[in-house]
mmCIF file of C-alpha atoms in Angstrom:
data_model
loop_
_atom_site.group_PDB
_atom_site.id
_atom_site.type_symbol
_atom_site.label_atom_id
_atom_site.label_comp_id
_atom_site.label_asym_id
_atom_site.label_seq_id
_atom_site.Cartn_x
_atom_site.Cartn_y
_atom_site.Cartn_z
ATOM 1 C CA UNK A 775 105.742 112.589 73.291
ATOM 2 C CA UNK A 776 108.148 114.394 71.111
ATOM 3 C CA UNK A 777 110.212 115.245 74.049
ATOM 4 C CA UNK A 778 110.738 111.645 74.921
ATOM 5 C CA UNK A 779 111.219 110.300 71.250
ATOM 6 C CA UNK A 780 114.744 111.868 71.141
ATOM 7 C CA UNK A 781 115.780 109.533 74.008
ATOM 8 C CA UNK A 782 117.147 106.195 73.733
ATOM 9 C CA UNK A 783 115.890 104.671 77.065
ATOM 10 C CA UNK A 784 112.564 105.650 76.897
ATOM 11 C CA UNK A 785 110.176 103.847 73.915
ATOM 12 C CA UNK A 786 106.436 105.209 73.710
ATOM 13 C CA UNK A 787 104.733 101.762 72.686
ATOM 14 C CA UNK A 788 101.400 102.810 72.838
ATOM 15 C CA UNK A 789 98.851 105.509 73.015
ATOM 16 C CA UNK A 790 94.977 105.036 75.268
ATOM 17 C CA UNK A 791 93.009 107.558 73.843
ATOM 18 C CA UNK A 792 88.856 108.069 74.086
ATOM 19 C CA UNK A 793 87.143 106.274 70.909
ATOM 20 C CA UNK A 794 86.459 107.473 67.984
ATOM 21 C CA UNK A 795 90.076 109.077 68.031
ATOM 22 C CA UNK A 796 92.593 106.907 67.174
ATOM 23 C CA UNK A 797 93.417 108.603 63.690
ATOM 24 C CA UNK A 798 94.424 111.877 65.566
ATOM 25 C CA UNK A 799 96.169 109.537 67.983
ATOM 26 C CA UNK A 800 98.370 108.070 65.093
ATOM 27 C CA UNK A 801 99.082 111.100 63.513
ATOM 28 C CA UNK A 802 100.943 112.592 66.479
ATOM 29 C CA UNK A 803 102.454 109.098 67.339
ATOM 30 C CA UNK A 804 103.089 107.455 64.199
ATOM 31 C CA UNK A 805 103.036 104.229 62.620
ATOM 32 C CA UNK A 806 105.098 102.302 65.112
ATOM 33 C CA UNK A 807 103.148 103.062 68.510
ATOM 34 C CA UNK A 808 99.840 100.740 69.073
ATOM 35 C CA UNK A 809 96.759 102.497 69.696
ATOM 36 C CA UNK A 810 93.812 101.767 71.711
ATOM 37 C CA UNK A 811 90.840 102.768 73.616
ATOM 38 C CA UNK A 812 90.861 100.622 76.635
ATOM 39 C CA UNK A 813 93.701 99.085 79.128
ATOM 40 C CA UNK A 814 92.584 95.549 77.877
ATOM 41 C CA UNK A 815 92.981 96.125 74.331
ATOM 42 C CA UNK A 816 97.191 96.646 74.676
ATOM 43 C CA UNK A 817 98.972 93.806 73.197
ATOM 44 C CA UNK A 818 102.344 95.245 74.359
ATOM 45 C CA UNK A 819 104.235 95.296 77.343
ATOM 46 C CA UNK A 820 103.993 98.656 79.611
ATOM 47 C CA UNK A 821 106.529 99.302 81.695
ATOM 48 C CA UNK A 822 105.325 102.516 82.776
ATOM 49 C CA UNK A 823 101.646 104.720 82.184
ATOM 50 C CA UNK A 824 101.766 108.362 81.786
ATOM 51 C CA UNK A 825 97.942 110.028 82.040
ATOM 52 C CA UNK A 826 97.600 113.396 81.120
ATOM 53 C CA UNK A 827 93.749 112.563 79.892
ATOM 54 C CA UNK A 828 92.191 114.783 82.628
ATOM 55 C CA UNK A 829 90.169 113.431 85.712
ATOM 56 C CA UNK A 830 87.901 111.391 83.479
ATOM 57 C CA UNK A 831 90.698 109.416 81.982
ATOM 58 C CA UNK A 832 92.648 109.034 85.375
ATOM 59 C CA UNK A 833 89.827 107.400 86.835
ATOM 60 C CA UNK A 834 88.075 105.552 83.923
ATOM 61 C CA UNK A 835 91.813 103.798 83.459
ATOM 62 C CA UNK A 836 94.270 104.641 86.570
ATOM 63 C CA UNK A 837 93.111 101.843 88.291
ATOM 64 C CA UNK A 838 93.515 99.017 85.379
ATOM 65 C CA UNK A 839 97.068 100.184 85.234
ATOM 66 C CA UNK A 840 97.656 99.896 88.823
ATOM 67 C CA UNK A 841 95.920 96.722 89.439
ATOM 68 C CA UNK A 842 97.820 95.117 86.499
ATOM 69 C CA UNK A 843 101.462 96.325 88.359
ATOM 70 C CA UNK A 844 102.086 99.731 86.250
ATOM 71 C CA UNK A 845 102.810 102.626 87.760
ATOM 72 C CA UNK A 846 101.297 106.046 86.613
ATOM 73 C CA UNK A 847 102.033 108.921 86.590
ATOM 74 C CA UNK A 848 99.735 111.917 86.093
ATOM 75 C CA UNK A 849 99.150 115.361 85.989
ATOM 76 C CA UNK A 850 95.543 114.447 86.947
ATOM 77 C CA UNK A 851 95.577 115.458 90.305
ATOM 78 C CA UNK A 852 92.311 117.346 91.316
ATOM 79 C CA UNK A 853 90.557 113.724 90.257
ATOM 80 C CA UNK A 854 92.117 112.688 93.909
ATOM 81 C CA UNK A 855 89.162 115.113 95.045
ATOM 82 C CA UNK A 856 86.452 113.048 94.402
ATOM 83 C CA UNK A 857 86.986 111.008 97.393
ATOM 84 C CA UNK A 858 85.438 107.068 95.774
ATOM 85 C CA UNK A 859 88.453 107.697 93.300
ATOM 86 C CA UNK A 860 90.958 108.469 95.606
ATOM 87 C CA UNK A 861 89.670 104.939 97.556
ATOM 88 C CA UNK A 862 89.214 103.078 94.165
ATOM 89 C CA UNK A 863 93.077 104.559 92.611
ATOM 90 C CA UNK A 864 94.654 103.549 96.287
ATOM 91 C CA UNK A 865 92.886 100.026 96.389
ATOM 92 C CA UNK A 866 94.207 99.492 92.710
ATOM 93 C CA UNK A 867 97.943 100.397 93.533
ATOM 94 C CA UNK A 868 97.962 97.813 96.592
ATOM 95 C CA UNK A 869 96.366 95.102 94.779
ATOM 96 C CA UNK A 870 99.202 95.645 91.868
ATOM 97 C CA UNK A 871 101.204 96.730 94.531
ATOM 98 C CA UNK A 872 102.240 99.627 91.822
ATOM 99 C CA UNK A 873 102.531 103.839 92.642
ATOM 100 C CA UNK A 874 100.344 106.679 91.514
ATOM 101 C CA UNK A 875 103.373 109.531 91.575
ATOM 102 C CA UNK A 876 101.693 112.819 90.566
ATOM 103 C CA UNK A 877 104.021 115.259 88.607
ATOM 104 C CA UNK A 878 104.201 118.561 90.081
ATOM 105 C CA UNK A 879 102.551 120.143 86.826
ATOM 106 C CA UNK A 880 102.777 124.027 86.542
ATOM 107 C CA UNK A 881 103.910 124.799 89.741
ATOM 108 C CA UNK A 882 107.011 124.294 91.680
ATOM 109 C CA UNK A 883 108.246 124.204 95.634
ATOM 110 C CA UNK A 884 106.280 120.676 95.756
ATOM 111 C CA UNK A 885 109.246 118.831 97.312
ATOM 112 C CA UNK A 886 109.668 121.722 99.952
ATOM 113 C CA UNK A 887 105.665 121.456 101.079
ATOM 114 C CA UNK A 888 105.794 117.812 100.976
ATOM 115 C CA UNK A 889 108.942 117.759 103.239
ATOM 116 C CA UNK A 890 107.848 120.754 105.549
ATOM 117 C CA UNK A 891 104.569 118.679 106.189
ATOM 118 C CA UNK A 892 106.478 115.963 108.147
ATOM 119 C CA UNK A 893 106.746 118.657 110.571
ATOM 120 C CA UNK A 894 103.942 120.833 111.535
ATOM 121 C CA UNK A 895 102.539 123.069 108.405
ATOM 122 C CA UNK A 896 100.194 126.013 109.952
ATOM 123 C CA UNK A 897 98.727 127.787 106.386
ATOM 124 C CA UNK A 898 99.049 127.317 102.782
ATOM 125 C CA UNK A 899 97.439 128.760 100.183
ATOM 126 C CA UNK A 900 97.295 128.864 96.522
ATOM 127 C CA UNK A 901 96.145 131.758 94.163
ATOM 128 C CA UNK A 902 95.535 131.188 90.561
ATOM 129 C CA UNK A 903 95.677 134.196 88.153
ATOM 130 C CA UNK A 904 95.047 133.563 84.144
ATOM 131 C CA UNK A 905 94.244 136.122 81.203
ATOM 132 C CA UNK A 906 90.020 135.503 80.843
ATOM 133 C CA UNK A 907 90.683 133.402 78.303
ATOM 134 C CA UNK A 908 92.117 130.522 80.357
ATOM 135 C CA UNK A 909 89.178 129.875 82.069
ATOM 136 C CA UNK A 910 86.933 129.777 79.220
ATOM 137 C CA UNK A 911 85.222 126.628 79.279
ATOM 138 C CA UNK A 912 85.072 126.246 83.121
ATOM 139 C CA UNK A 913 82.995 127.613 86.106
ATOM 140 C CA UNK A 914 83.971 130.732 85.845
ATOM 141 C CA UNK A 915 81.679 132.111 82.695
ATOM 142 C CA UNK A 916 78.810 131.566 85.025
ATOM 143 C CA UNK A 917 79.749 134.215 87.186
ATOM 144 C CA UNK A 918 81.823 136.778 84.764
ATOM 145 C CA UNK A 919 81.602 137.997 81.723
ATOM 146 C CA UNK A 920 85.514 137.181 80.414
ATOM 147 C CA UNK A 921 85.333 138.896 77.171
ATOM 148 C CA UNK A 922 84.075 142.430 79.024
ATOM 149 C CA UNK A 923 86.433 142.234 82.441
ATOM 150 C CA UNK A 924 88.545 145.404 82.479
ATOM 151 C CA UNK A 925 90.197 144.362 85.454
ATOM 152 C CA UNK A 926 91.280 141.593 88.002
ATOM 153 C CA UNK A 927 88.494 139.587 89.001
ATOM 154 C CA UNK A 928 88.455 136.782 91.907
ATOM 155 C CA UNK A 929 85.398 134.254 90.561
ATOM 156 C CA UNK A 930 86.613 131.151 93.471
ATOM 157 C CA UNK A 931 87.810 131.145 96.988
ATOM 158 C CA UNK A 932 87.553 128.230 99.434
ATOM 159 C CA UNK A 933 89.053 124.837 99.590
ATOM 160 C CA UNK A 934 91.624 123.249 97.188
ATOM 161 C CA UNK A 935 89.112 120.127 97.174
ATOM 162 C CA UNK A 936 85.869 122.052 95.950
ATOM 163 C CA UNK A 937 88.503 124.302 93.596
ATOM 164 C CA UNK A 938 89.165 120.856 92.079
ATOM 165 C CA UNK A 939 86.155 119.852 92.068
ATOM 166 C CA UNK A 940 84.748 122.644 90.380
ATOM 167 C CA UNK A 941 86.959 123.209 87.797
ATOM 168 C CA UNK A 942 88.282 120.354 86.820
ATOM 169 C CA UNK A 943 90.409 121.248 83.758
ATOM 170 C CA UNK A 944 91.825 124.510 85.757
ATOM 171 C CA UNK A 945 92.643 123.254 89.221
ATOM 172 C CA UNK A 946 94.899 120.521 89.279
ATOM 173 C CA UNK A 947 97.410 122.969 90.441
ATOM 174 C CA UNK A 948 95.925 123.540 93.620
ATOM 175 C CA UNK A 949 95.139 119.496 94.389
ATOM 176 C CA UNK A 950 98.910 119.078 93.952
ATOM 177 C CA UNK A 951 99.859 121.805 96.342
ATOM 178 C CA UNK A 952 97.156 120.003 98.716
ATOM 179 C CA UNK A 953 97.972 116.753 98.321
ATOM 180 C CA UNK A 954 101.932 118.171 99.018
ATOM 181 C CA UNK A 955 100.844 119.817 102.438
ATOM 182 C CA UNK A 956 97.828 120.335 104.499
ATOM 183 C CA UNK A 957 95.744 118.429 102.232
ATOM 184 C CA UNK A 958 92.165 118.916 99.652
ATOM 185 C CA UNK A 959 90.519 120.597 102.916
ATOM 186 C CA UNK A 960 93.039 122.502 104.874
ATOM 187 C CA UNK A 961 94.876 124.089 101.736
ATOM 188 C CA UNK A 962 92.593 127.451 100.580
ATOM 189 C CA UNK A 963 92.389 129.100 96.945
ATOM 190 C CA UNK A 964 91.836 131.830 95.275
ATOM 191 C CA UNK A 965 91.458 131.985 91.397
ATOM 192 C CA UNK A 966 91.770 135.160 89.294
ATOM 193 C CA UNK A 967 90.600 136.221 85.898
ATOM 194 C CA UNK A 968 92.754 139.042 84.948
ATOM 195 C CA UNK A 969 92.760 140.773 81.864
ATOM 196 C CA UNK A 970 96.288 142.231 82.901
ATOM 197 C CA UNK A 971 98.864 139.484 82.494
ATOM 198 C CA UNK A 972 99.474 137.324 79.561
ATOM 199 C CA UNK A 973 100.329 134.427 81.060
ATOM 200 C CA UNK A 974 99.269 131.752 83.659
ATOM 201 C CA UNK A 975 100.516 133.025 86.935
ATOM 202 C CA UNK A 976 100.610 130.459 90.168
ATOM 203 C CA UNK A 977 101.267 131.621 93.648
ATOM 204 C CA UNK A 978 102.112 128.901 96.642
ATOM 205 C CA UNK A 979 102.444 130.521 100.191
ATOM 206 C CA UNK A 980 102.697 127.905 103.363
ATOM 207 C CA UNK A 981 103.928 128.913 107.019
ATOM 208 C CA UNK A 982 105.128 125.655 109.405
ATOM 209 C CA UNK A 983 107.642 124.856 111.806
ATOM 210 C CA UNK A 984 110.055 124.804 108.889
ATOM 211 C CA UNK A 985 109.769 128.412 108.648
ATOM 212 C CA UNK A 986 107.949 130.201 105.666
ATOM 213 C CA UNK A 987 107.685 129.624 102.084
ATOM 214 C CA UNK A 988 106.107 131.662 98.674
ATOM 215 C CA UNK A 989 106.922 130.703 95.361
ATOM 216 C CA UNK A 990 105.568 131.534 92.387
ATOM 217 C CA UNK A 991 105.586 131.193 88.722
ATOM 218 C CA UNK A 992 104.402 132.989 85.368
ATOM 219 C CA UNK A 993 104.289 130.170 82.878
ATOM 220 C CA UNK A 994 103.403 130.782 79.150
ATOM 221 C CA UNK A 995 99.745 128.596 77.988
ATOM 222 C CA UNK A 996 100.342 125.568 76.205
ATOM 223 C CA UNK A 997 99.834 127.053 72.299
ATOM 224 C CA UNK A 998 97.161 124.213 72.113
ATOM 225 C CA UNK A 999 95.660 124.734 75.436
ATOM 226 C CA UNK A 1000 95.669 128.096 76.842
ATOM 227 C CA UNK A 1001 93.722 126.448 80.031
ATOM 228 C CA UNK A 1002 97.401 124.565 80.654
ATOM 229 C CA UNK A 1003 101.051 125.534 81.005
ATOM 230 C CA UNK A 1004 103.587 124.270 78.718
ATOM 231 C CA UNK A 1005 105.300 123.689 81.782
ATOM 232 C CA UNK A 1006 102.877 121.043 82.592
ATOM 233 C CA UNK A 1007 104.118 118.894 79.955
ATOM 234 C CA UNK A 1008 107.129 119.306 80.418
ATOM 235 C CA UNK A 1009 106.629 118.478 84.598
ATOM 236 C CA UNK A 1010 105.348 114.632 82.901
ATOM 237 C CA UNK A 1011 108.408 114.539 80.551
ATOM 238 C CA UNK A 1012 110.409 114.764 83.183
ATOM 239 C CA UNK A 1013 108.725 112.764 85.323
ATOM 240 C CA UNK A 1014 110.009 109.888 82.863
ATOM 241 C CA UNK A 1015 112.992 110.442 82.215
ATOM 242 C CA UNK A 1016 113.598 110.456 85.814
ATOM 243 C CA UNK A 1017 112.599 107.172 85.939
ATOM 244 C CA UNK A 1018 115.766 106.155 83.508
ATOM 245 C CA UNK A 1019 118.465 108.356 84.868
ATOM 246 C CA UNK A 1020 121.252 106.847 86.843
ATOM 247 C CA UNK A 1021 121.670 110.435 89.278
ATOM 248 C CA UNK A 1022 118.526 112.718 89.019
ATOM 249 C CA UNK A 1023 117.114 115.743 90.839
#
């Protein structure tokens, strides 16, 4: 939101948040931007619906948007896991006839998987590595210990649709590597706990016909959310703006 705010073609007009918190709402969007806690409350026109609510918010609202002829963008992806909101989110868009796009989030190389998969894509995988304290809160602390961890510690391997799944505030990395390439049951994970880095370290690696690809990224936690990148926010920024730019990339 502050990103945004200092350009001209881009207005936020109003703010969906859960109940109960509109006041924190208004403080961070001030006096001129309507807030509400449902889809049929907003008295002002939407050109455009950014979620970055998590999965419950992408699929308690996603498909009101869609249905009603917004598009949406989110960083939401691992919700596309759960396979009845996948169906409900698609049935919404052609009924409004309006797009789900799905930023690329933390990560990068998303273009190059989602082209290489029009040919044939063989492997990709996706490793997660945080500090301990990134996956406080999730799945993990009921197999480690993250305070005590002296060293690197896998706690998940399998498929980017249970990874998604199961840590739903963690994941959506890996869904949007999936839902790039081989898709939620096809792509594999691995996520790390490692008391050795400092910051929130993504690896992509994908064979095809294309030839081969790794990528991979350290980005710095979100000061507010050490689960999340600050590059995450900056992925649905840009997502936006894109939207208003005569020549983007």
């Amino acid at each position: 939101a502050r990103t945004l705010e200092t350009h001209d073609h881009v207005q936020v007009v109003c703010a969906l948040c859960r109940p109960g918190r509109e006041d924190a709402a208004a403080d961070i969007f001030g006096p001129e931007t309507e807030i509400v806690s449902a889809v049929s409350d907003i008295s002002r026109r939407v050109g455009l619906a950014v979620d970055c609510a998590g999965h419950a918010g992408l699929r308690t609202h996603g498909p009101a948007f869609l249905s009603s002829g917004v598009d949406v963008i989110s960083v939401s992806s691992g919700a596309l896991a759960d396979a009845s909101t996948a169906l409900d989110l698609e049935a919404a868009a052609r009924r409004g006839k309006a797009r789900l796009q799905i930023a690329s989030g933390s990560i990068g190389a998303i273009d190059t998987l989602a082209a290489a998969s029009l040919g044939a894509l063989y492997e990709v995988t996706y490793t997660g590595r945080k500090p301990p304290g990134g996956w406080k809160g999730s799945a993990a602390e009921g197999t480690l210990d993250l305070d005590a961890l002296t060293e690197a510690t896998t706690h998940f391997e399998g498929s980017a649709r249970d990874a998604a799944l199961k840590y739903p505030k963690n994941a959506n990395v890996a869904a949007t590597v999936a839902l790039a390439g081989l898709g939620l049951d096809a792509t594999r994970v691995r996520l790390i706990a490692d008391p050795g880095v400092n910051r929130n370290c993504h690896e992509v690696h994908a064979s095809g016909a294309f030839g081969t690809l790794s990528f991979r990224v350290e980005a710095n936690p979100f000061p507010e959310n050490p689960r999340s990148s600050a590059l995450a926010a900056m992925s649905a920024a840009r997502a936006v703006l894109n939207r208003v730019q005569p020549i983007f990339t």
